[in-house]
Each structure stands twice: as structure tokens, then as C-alpha cells.
Coordinates of C-alpha atoms in Angstrom, one line a residue:
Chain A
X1 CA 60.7 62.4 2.0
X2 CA 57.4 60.0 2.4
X3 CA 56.6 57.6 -0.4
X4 CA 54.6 58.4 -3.3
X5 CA 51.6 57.0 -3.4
X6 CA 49.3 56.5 -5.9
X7 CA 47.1 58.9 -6.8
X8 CA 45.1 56.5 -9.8
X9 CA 42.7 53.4 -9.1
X10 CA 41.2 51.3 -12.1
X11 CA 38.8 51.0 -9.3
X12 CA 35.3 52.8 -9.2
X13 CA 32.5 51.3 -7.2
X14 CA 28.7 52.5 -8.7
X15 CA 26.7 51.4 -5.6
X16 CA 23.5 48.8 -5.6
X17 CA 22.4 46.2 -4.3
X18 CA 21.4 42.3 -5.3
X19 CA 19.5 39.7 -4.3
X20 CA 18.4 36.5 -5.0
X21 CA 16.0 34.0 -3.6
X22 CA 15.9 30.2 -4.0
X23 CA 12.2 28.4 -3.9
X24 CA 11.5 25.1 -4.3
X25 CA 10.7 25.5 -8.2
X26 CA 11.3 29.2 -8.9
X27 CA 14.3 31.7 -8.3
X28 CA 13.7 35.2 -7.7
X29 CA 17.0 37.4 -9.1
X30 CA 16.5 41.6 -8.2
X31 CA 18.8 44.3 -8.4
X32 CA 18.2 48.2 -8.4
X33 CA 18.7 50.1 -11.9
X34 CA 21.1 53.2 -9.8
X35 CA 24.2 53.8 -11.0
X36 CA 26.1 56.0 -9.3
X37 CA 30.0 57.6 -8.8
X38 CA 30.8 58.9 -5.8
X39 CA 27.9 60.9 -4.1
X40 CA 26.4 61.9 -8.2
X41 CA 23.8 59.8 -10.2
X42 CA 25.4 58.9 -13.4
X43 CA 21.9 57.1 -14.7
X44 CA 18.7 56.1 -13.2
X45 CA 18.2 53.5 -15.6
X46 CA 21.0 50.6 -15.8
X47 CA 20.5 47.1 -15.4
X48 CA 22.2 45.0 -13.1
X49 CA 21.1 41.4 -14.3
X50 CA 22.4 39.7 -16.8
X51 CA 20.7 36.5 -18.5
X52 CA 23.9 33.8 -18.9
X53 CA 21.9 30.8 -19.6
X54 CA 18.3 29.9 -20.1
X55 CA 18.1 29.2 -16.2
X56 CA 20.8 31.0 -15.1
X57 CA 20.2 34.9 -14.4
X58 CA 23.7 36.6 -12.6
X59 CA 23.6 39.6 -10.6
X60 CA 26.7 42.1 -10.0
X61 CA 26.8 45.3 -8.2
X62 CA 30.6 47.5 -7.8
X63 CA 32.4 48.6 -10.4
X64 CA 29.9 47.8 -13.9
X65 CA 32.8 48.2 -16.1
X66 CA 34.5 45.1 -14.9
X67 CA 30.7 43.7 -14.4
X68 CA 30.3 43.9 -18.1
X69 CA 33.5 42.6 -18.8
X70 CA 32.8 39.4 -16.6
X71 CA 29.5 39.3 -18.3
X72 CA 30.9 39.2 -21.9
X73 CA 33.3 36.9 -20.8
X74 CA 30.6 34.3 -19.1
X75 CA 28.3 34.8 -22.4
X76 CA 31.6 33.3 -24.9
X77 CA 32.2 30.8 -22.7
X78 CA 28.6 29.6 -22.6
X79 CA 28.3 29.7 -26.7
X80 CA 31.5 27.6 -26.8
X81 CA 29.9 25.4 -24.2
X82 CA 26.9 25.3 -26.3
X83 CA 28.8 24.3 -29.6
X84 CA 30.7 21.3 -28.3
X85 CA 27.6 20.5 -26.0
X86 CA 24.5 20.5 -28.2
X87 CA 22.9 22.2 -24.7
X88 CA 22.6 25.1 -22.3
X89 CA 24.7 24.9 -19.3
X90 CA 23.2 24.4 -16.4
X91 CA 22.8 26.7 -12.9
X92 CA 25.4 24.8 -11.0
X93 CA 28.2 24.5 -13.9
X94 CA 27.5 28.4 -14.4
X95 CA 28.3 28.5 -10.6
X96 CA 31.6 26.6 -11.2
X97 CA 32.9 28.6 -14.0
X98 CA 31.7 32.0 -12.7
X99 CA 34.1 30.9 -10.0
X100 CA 37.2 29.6 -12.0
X101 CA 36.9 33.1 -13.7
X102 CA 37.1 35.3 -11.0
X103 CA 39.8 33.3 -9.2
X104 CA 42.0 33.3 -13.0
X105 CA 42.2 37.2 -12.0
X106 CA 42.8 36.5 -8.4
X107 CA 46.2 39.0 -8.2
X108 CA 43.8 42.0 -10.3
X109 CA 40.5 41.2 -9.8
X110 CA 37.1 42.1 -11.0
X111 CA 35.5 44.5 -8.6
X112 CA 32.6 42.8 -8.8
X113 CA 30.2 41.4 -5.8
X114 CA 27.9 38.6 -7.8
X115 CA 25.1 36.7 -6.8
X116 CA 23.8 33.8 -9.6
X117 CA 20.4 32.3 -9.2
X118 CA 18.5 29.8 -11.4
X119 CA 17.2 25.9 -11.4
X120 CA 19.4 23.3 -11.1
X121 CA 18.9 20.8 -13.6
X122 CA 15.8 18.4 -11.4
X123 CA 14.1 22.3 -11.7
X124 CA 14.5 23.5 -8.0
X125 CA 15.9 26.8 -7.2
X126 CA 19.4 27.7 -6.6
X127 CA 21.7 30.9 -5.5
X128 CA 25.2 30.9 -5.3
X129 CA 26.9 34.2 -3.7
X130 CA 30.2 35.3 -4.5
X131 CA 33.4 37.6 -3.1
X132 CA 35.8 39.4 -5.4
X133 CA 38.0 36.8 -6.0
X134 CA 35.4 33.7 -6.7
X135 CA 34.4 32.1 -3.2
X136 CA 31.4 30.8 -3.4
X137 CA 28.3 28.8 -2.1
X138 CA 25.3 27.5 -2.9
X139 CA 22.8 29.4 -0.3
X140 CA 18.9 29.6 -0.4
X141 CA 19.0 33.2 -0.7
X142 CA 21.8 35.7 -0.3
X143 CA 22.3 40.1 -1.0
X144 CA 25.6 42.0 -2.2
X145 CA 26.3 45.4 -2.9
X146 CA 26.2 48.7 -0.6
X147 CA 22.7 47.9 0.7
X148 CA 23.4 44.3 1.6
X149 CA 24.3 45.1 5.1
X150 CA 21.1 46.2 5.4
X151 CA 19.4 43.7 3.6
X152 CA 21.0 40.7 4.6
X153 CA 20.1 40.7 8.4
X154 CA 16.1 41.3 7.2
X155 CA 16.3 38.3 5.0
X156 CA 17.8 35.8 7.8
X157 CA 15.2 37.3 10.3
X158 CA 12.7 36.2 7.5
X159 CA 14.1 33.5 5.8
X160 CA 17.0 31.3 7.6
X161 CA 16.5 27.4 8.1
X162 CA 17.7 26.2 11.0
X163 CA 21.5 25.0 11.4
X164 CA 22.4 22.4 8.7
X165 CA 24.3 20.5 11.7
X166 CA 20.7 19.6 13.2
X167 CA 19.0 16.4 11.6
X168 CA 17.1 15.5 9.8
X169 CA 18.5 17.5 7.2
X170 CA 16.5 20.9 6.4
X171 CA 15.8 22.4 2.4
X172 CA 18.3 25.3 2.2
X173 CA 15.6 26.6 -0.4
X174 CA 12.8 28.9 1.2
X175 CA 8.9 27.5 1.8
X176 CA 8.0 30.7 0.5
X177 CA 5.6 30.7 -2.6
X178 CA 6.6 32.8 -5.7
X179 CA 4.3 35.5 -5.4
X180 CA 5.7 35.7 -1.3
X181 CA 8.7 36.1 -2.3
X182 CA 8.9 38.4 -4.8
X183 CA 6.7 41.1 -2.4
X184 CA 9.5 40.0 0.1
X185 CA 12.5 41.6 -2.1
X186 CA 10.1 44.6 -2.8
X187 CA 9.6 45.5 0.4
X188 CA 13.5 44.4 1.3
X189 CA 14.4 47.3 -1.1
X190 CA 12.0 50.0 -0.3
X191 CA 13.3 49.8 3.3
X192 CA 17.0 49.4 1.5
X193 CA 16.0 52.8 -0.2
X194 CA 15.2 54.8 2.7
X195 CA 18.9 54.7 4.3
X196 CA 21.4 53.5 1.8
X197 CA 21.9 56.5 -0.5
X198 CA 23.5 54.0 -3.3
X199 CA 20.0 52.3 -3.4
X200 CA 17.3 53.6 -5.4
X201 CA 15.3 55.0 -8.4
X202 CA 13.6 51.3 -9.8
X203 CA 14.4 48.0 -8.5
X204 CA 14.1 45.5 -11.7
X205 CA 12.8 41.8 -10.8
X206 CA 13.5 38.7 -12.5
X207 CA 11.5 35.1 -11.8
X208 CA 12.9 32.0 -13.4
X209 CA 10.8 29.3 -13.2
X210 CA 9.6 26.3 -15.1
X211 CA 7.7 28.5 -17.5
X212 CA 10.9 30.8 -18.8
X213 CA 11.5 34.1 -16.8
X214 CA 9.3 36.8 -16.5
X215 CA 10.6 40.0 -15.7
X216 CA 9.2 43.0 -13.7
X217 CA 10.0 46.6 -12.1
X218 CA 9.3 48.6 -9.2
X219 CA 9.9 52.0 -8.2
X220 CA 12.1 53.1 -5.3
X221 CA 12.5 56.3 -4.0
X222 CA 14.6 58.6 -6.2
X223 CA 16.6 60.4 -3.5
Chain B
X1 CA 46.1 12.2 -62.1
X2 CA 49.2 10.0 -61.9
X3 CA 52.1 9.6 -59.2
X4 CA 55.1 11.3 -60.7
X5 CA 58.4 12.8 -59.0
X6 CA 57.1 16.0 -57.9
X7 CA 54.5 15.1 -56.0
X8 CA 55.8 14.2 -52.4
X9 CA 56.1 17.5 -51.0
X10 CA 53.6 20.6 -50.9
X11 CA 56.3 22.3 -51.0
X12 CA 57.9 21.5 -54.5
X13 CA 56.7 22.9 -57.7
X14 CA 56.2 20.8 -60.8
X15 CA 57.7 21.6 -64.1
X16 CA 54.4 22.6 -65.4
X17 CA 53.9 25.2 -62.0
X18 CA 51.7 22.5 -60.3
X19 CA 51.2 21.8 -56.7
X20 CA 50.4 18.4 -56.9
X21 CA 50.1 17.7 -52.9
X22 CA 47.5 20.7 -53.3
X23 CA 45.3 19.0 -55.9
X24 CA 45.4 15.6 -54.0
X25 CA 43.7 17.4 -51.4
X26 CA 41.0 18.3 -53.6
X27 CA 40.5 14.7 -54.9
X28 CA 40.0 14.2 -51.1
X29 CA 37.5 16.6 -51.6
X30 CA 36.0 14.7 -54.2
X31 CA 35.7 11.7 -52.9
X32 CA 33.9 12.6 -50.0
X33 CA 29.8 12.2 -49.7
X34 CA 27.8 15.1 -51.7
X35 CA 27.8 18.6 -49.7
X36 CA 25.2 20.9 -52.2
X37 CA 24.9 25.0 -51.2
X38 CA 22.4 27.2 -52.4
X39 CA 21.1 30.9 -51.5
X40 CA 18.4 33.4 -52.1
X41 CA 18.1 36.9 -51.5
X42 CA 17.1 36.2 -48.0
X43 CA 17.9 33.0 -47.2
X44 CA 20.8 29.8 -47.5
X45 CA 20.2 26.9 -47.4
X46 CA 22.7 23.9 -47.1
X47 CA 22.0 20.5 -47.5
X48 CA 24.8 16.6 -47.3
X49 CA 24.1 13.6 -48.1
X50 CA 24.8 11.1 -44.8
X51 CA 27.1 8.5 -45.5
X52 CA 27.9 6.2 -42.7
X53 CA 30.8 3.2 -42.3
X54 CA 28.6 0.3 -42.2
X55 CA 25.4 0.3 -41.4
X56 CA 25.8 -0.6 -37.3
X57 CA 27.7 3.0 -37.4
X58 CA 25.9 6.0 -37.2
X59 CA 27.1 8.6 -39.8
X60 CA 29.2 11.8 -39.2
X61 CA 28.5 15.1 -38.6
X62 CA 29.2 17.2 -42.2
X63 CA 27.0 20.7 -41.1
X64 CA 28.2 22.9 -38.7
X65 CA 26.8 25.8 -36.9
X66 CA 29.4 28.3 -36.4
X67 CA 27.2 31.4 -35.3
X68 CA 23.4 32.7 -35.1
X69 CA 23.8 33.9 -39.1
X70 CA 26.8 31.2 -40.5
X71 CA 26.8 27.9 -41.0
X72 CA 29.3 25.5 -42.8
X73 CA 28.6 21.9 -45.0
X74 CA 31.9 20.0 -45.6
X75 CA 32.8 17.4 -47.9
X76 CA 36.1 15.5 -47.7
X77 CA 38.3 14.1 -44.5
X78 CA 35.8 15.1 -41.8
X79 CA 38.5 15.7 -39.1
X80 CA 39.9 18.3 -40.8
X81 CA 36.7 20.3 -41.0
X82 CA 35.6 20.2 -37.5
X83 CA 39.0 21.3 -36.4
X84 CA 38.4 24.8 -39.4
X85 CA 34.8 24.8 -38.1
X86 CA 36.0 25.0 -34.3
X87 CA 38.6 27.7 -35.7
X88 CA 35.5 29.2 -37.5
X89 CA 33.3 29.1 -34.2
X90 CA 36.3 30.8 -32.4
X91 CA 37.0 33.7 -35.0
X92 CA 33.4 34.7 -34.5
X93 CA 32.9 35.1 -30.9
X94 CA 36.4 36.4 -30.8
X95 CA 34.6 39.2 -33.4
X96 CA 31.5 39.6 -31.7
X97 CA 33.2 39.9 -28.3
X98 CA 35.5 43.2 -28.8
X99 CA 32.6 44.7 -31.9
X100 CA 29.5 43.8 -30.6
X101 CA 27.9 42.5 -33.9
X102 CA 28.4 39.7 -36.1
X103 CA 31.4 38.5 -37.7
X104 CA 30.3 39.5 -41.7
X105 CA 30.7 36.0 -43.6
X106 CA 33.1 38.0 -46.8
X107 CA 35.6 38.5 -44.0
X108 CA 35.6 34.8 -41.6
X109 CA 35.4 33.2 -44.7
X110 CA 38.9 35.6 -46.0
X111 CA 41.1 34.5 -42.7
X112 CA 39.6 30.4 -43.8
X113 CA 41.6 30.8 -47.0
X114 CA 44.5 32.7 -45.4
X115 CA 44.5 29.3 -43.0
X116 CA 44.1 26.7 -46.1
X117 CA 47.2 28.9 -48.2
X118 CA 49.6 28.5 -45.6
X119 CA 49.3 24.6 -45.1
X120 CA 50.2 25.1 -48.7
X121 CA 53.6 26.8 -48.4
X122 CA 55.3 24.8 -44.9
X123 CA 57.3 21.9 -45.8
X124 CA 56.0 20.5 -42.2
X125 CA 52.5 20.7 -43.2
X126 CA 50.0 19.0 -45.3
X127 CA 46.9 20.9 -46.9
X128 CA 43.7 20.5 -45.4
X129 CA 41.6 17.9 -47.3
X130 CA 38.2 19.3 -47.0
X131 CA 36.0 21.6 -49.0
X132 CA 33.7 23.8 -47.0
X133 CA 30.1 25.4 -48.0
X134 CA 29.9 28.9 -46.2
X135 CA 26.2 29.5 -45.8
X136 CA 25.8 33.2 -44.2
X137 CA 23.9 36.4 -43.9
X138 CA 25.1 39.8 -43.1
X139 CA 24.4 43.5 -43.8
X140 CA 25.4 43.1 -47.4
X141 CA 22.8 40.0 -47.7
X142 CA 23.2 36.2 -48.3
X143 CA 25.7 34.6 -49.1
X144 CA 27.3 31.2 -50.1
X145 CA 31.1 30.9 -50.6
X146 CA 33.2 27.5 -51.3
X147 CA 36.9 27.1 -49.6
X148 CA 39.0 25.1 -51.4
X149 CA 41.9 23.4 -49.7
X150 CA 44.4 25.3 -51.9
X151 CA 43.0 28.5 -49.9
X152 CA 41.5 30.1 -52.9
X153 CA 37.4 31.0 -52.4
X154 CA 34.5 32.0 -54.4
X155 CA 30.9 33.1 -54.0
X156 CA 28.4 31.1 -55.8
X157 CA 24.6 31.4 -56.5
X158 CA 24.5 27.5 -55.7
X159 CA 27.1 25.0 -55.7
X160 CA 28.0 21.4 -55.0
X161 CA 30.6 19.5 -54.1
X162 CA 31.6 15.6 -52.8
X163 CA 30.9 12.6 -54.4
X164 CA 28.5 13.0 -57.7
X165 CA 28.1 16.7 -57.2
X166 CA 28.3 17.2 -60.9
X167 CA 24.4 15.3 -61.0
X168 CA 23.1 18.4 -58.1
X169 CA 25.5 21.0 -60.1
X170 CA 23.5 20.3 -63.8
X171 CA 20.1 20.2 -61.5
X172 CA 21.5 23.6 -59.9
X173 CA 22.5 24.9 -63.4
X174 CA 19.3 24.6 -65.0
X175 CA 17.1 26.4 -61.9
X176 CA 19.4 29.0 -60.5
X177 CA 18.4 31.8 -62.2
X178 CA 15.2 31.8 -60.0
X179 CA 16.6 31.3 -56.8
X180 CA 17.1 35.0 -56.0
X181 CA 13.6 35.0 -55.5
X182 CA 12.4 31.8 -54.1
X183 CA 10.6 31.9 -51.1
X184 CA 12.4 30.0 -48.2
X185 CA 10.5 26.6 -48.8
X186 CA 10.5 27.0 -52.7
X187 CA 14.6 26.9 -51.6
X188 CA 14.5 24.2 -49.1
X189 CA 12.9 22.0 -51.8
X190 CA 15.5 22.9 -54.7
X191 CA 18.3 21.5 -52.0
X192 CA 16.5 18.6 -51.7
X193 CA 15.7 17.5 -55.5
X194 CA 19.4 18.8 -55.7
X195 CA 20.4 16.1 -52.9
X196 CA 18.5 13.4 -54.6
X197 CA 20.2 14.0 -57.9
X198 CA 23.5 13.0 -56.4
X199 CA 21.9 9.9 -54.8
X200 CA 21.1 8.7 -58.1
X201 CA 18.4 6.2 -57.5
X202 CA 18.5 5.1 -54.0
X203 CA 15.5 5.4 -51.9
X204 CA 15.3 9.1 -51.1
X205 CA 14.6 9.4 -46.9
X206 CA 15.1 11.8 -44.7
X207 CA 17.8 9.8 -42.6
X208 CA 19.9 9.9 -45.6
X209 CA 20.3 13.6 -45.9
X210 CA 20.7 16.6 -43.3
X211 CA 19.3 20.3 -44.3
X212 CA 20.2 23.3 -42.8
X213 CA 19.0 27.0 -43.1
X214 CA 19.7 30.5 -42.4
X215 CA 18.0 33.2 -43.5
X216 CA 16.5 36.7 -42.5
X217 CA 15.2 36.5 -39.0
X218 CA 16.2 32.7 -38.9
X219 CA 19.3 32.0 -37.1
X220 CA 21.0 29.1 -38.4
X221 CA 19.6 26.0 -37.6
X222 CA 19.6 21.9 -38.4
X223 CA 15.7 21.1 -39.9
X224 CA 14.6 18.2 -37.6
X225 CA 14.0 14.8 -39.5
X226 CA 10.4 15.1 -39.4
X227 CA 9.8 18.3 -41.1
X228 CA 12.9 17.3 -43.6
X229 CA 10.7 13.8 -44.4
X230 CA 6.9 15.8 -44.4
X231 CA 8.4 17.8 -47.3
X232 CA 10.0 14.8 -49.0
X233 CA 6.8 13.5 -49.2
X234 CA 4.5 16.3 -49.8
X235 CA 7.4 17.0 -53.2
X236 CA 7.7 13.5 -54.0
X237 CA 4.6 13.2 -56.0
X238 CA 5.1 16.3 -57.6
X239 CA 9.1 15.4 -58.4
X240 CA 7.6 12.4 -60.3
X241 CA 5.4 14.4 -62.9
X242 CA 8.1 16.8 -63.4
X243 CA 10.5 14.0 -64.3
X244 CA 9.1 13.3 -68.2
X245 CA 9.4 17.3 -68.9
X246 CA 12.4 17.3 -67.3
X247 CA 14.2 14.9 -68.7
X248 CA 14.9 16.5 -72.4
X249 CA 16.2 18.9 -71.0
X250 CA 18.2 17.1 -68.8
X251 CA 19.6 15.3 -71.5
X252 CA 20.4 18.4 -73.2
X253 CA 22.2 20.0 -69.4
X254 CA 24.4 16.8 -69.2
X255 CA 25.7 16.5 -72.7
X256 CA 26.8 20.1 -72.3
X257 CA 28.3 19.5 -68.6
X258 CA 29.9 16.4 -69.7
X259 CA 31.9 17.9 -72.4
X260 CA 34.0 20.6 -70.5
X261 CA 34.5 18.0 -67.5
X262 CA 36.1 15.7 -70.1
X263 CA 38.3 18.1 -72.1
X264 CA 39.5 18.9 -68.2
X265 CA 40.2 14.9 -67.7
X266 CA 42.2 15.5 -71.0
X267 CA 44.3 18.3 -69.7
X268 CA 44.4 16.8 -65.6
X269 CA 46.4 13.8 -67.7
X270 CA 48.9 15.9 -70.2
X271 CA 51.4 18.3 -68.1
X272 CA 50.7 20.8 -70.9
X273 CA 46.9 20.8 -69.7
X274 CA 45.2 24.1 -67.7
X275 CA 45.8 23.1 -63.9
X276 CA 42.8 22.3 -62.1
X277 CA 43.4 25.5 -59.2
X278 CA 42.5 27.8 -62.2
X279 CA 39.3 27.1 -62.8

């Protein structure tokens, strides 16, 4: 007689991938709109990002239920933040609790893969990356989801500093100009598209800079 | 009101089916600085008087935001209402976290006086002593409702409470009728002539009194000094030319005011008298 196993999993993963950029006084925060189950589409159209403070934009790909769970979560905290505060919280304090949540669920976690980027509180660009359970770092750019594997080894050919061992210390933020590195993530996803088949249909872009954030879209290929 | 043998305990009636410990809360209430509420179709407004310590203190905080479409004015021991105003703040992202919409002011404002009654019926507890002015807007429209520390509430066109409310409640008496269709200016101007009534003479500034409004597509929101001073002035003229016209009639108002408040003195004194929770 084996041992039953369970045949349930509050687990689904819906595919897509994130990515965020750090500049020196910008952040660039993009995530495809496909969400999927198994090989079907279940919507073309669903956004990834969520806005948790003025300068604080989080992306999440894997399973969106617990995504939006974690996002409602994160958006109480911030108003009760705001009322005994008088103030927004800032990138890096998102960064903190963002991580204190996830670990709180450490033994039935939120499926969810995040990547957080914004302006730290002088204005320069930050991304924090995230596993499962709420390890993090603060990077100057970092991917997550099913096309990160494919994404991330693009972005260090194009992007990574040298080692932070060498001195004089290096900026872990990119010397990349706003408008370069947004047509970097474009082009990141349409090659993204073409062989991950969880990655697709319109890739949504979100800037935060000193002006607010401005948010645009893309299409990708729809197969 | 004078100390007699039931008055030690919330918890023990009086002969004449008072809670006394109850209505020394709502002295507390009285004595605290003016809190004055007053709403139109569209739009609350709430306005307090500041009343600091000394003057090297800075004075405390008496208006609360508790969410985008409520707002809360206190009058009384400050303490107590930012620990209800917390509670408040609490209740509605609780609310707006599992329905996805705004807590509607009827009901927060229900689970406040559930709060208040049972401070009223535990031997281990005291009543809270403050009053608070729910400013809100829902589906259903504007609203203003007062919480009483005995955990009883009402809805009110306009109200005030604190310290020389009675002034701002003849002044609120005599214009109400029109609120419901004041524009949003027109309403912030009737808080403030209803502010300066209680201040009775001193200089009228804007670092005296705090305003607050919520209205249709206007989440709730502190006015800045500034604009609370520009329209002090721009009314201040005007206030003065009204006074003469005003004044027969305000005669008239406070004669008429005066006379229930003092048959209530009467019956606060005599055991046989109508207990204030009643009114």
C-alpha cells in the first residue's frame, strides 16, 4: 500500500515576467499583462504592477491570487503608516516591510516572485529583488518570473558593474539614461516573447522619476 | 452637579436611574476647547478652536483623518480620542480591505457607540471622556453625527460642542436652514463665524483655529493656515457690517437658548429633574 499523496495544491503559478531597472534619478518597473494556467490564456490583459507608495512601484509574477493578497496587504500597512506618519513611506522602508511580510508566512508562503523599484529618499533609483519567503537585496536592476532565466543573463551582459570587491567603490545603479533604458526592457521582452511561452501579449512600462510616474505599453507577440 | 453616594462606580445606578460616572464624562466633554460640525448636501466641514498649555507649548491635535471620506473633531481628554480615532482608522481599512469600498460613516460611527456603551457597563472601566464630531460622506450623502461618551449618537445638520459651544450652537441655530445648499466656501465661512462666536472676543487668527473638509470629490483634508487666514480676512470686513443687523436678532436667539439651558441647570440640581442622557 504506497502513501496517499496529495492530489490538491493552493498553488497555481500564471507565468510572466518582471523587471526593474535602477538609474541614477529614475526607475524603470515593467512586467507583461499574460495571465496564464497551465498551457491556456486566462486574460491577455492583467496587470502585474502595483503602485504601493508614491515612489515605490512593486512587481510580482506566480501565483496573482496570493500577489493580490500581498498587495492589499502592503497598501493597509502603508495607510496606517501614513496616519501615524504624516508621510509616504519611502522605497527602502517598502523594501523592509515587503520583506517582514513574506518571511511572517515563511512555513505557507505567498507564491509570489517580487521585484520593488523606486527612489530612495536623496531621489536616486533603487530595486530590491525578492524569493518566496522575503530574501532580499538592493540591486541595480534585477528580473523574476518564467522569462527571467532568459532575461536575466541579457541584462548582466548589458548592464553589470564590475565586482563590488574592486575599489574605488562602483554605483550599483546603471549609467544608462531613461529613455536607454526603457528601449532596453522593450527589446529584453520581445526577445523574452519569442521562447518563453508564459511571456507575451503587451508588456506594460512604468518610469518613476522626479516628475511622478508615467506609464506606458508595448505589444509582444500574442502566441 | 454635586458629589453624592452613588457616584463612585459606573457601575451603580442612582435612585433617580442616573449614571452619574457617565455624565462626569460629559462634563469632561464640556470642559474641553470648542469642536463645531456642520454639513451640506455635498460637503462637511469641521472646524476646533486650538487651545494650548502655556504659550511655550504648541497645542494638540483635536481633528483627525480617519479615511479618504471621514474625519473626526474631538472635544474633551484628548488621549482618549486618539486612542477611538486610531480604533476608527483601524475599522475602516479593516472594511475596505475584505469589501473593497468605503466603510459608510452610519455604520463606523454604530460600532463607536457600541465601544463608548460598554465602558459604561464594566465595573473595571471608566467611560471615555471625549465627544467626537463625525464628519463623512457615503452613498447615502453627508453626513455629521456626535458620539457621546454614554455611547448614544445622533446626526445633526450642525452642531457644537466644548467649551462655549452654546455661542457657535445659537449662531448655528439661526443659519442652518440654508446649509443644505451652501456652496463649499459659503460652508467653510459659517464654521468660521461659528468658531469665532465661541472665542468671544479674542483676536480671531488662523493659528487659533484648525478647519477641515470633506466633501464630494474632496477627500478629507486639514485647510493649510494660509488659505484658513486669506478667508478670515477676506470675511472679516464683511462679519463687521453684518454685526448691527445681526445683533437683534441675536439677542432675540440667546434669550430663547438661555431659557431651556437654565430650566435644565434646574433639573441637573434636583434628583427629580430629566437626566441630561435624554435629551
Amino acid at each position: 500500500m504506497t502513501k496517499q499523496q496529495a492530489n490538491w495544491s493552493p498553488y497555481d503559478n500564471n507565468g510572466g515576467s518582471c523587471v526593474a531597472i535602477a538609474g541614477a534619478d529614475y526607475c524603470v518597473v515593467a512586467a507583461d499583462t499574460r495571465m496564464s494556467t497551465g498551457y491556456n490564456i486566462l486574460t491577455r490583459d492583467y496587470s502585474k504592477l502595483c503602485k504601493l507608495a508614491d515612489k515605490c512601484v512593486m512587481a510580482s509574477s506566480g501565483f496573482q491570487a496570493d500577489v493580490k493578497a500581498l498587495q492589499k496587504h502592503l497598501a493597509a500597512r502603508h495607510l496606517i503608516y501614513q496616519h501615524q506618519h504624516n508621510k509616504q513611506m519611502s522605497c527602502p522602508a517598502m523594501a523592509q516591510l515587503l520583506s517582514n511580510t513574506l518571511y511572517y508566512k515563511r512555513f505557507f508562503p505567498y507564491y509570489s516572485f517580487n521585484v520593488l523599484g523606486g527612489l530612495d529618499n536623496e531621489g536616486k533609483g533603487c530595486v530590491f529583488t525578492y524569493d518566496a519567503v522575503g530574501s532580499y537585496e538592493k540591486v541595480g536592476y534585477s528580473s523574476q518570473g518564467s522569462g527571467s532565466t532568459l532575461i536575466m543573463p541579457f541584462l548582466d551582459n548589458q548592464l553589470k558593474s564590475p565586482s563590488p570587491l574592486l575599489l574605488p567603490a562602483q554605483d550599483a545603479v546603471t549609467p544608462l539614461v531613461e529613455a536607454e533604458a526603457v528601449d532596453l526592457v522593450k527589446t529584453v521582452f520581445a526577445s523574452a516573447s519569442e521562447r518563453d511561452i508564459y511571456t507575451g501579449d503587451k508588456l506594460e512600462i512604468v518610469v518613476i522619476n522626479a516628475d511622478g510616474i508615467h506609464r506606458e505599453y508595448m505589444d509582444l507577440r500574442k502566441d | 452637579m454635586f458629589r453624592n453616594q452613588y457616584d463612585t462606580d459606573v457601575t451603580t445606578w442612582s435612585p433617580a436611574g442616573r449614571l452619574f460616572q457617565v455624565e462626569y464624562a460629559m462634563e469632561a466633554v464640556k470642559q474641553g476647547s470648542a469642536a463645531i460640525g456642520l454639513r451640506s448636501k455635498t460637503h462637511v466641514v469641521l472646524g476646533c478652536v486650538n487651545k494650548a498649555n502655556s504659550e511655550l507649548s504648541s497645542h494638540q491635535k483635536k481633528i483627525f483623518k480617519v479615511d479618504d471620506h471621514i474625519g473626526v473633531a474631538i472635544a474633551g481628554l484628548t488621549a482618549d480620542g486618539r486612542v477611538l480615532s486610531r480604533y476608527m482608522r483601524n475599522e475602516c481599512i479593516n472594511y475596505s480591505f475584505t469589501y473593497e469600498s468605503p466603510l459608510p460613516v452610519g455604520r463606523l460611527v454604530v460600532q463607536l457607540a457600541d465601544k463608548a456603551q460598554v465602558c459604561t457597563q464594566r465595573s473595571w472601566k471608566r467611560p471615555y471622556g471625549v465627544g467626537l464630531l463625525v464628519a463623512g460622506l457615503d452613498e447615502s450623502g453627508a453626513h455629521l453625527y456626535y458620539n457621546c461618551p454614554s455611547g448614544n449618537y445622533f446626526e445633526y445638520q450642525a452642531f457644537a460642542i466644548g467649551s462655549r459651544s452654546q455661542a457657535a450652537k445659537t449662531y448655528l441655530e439661526r443659519r442652518f436652514e440654508n446649509f443644505k445648499d451652501s456652496s463649499r466656501d459659503d460652508l467653510v465661512k459659517d464654521a468660521l463665524m461659528a468658531i469665532r462666536e465661541t472665542l468671544q472676543g479674542e483676536t480671531f487668527k488662523s493659528s487659533i483655529c484648525t478647519v477641515a473638509v470633506v466633501g464630494v470629490g474632496e477627500p478629507f483634508h486639514i485647510l493649510d493656515q494660509n488659505t484658513v487666514q486669506q478667508m478670515i480676512d477676506a470675511f472679516d470686513i464683511v462679519g463687521e457690517q453684518e454685526d448691527p443687523a445681526a445683533e437683534p436678532d441675536a439677542a432675540a436667539g440667546q434669550e430663547a437658548a438661555a431659557e431651556p439651558s437654565a430650566a435644565a441647570d434646574q433639573g441637573g440640581s434636583t434628583d427629580e429633574g430629566v437626566a441630561p442622557m435624554d435629551i
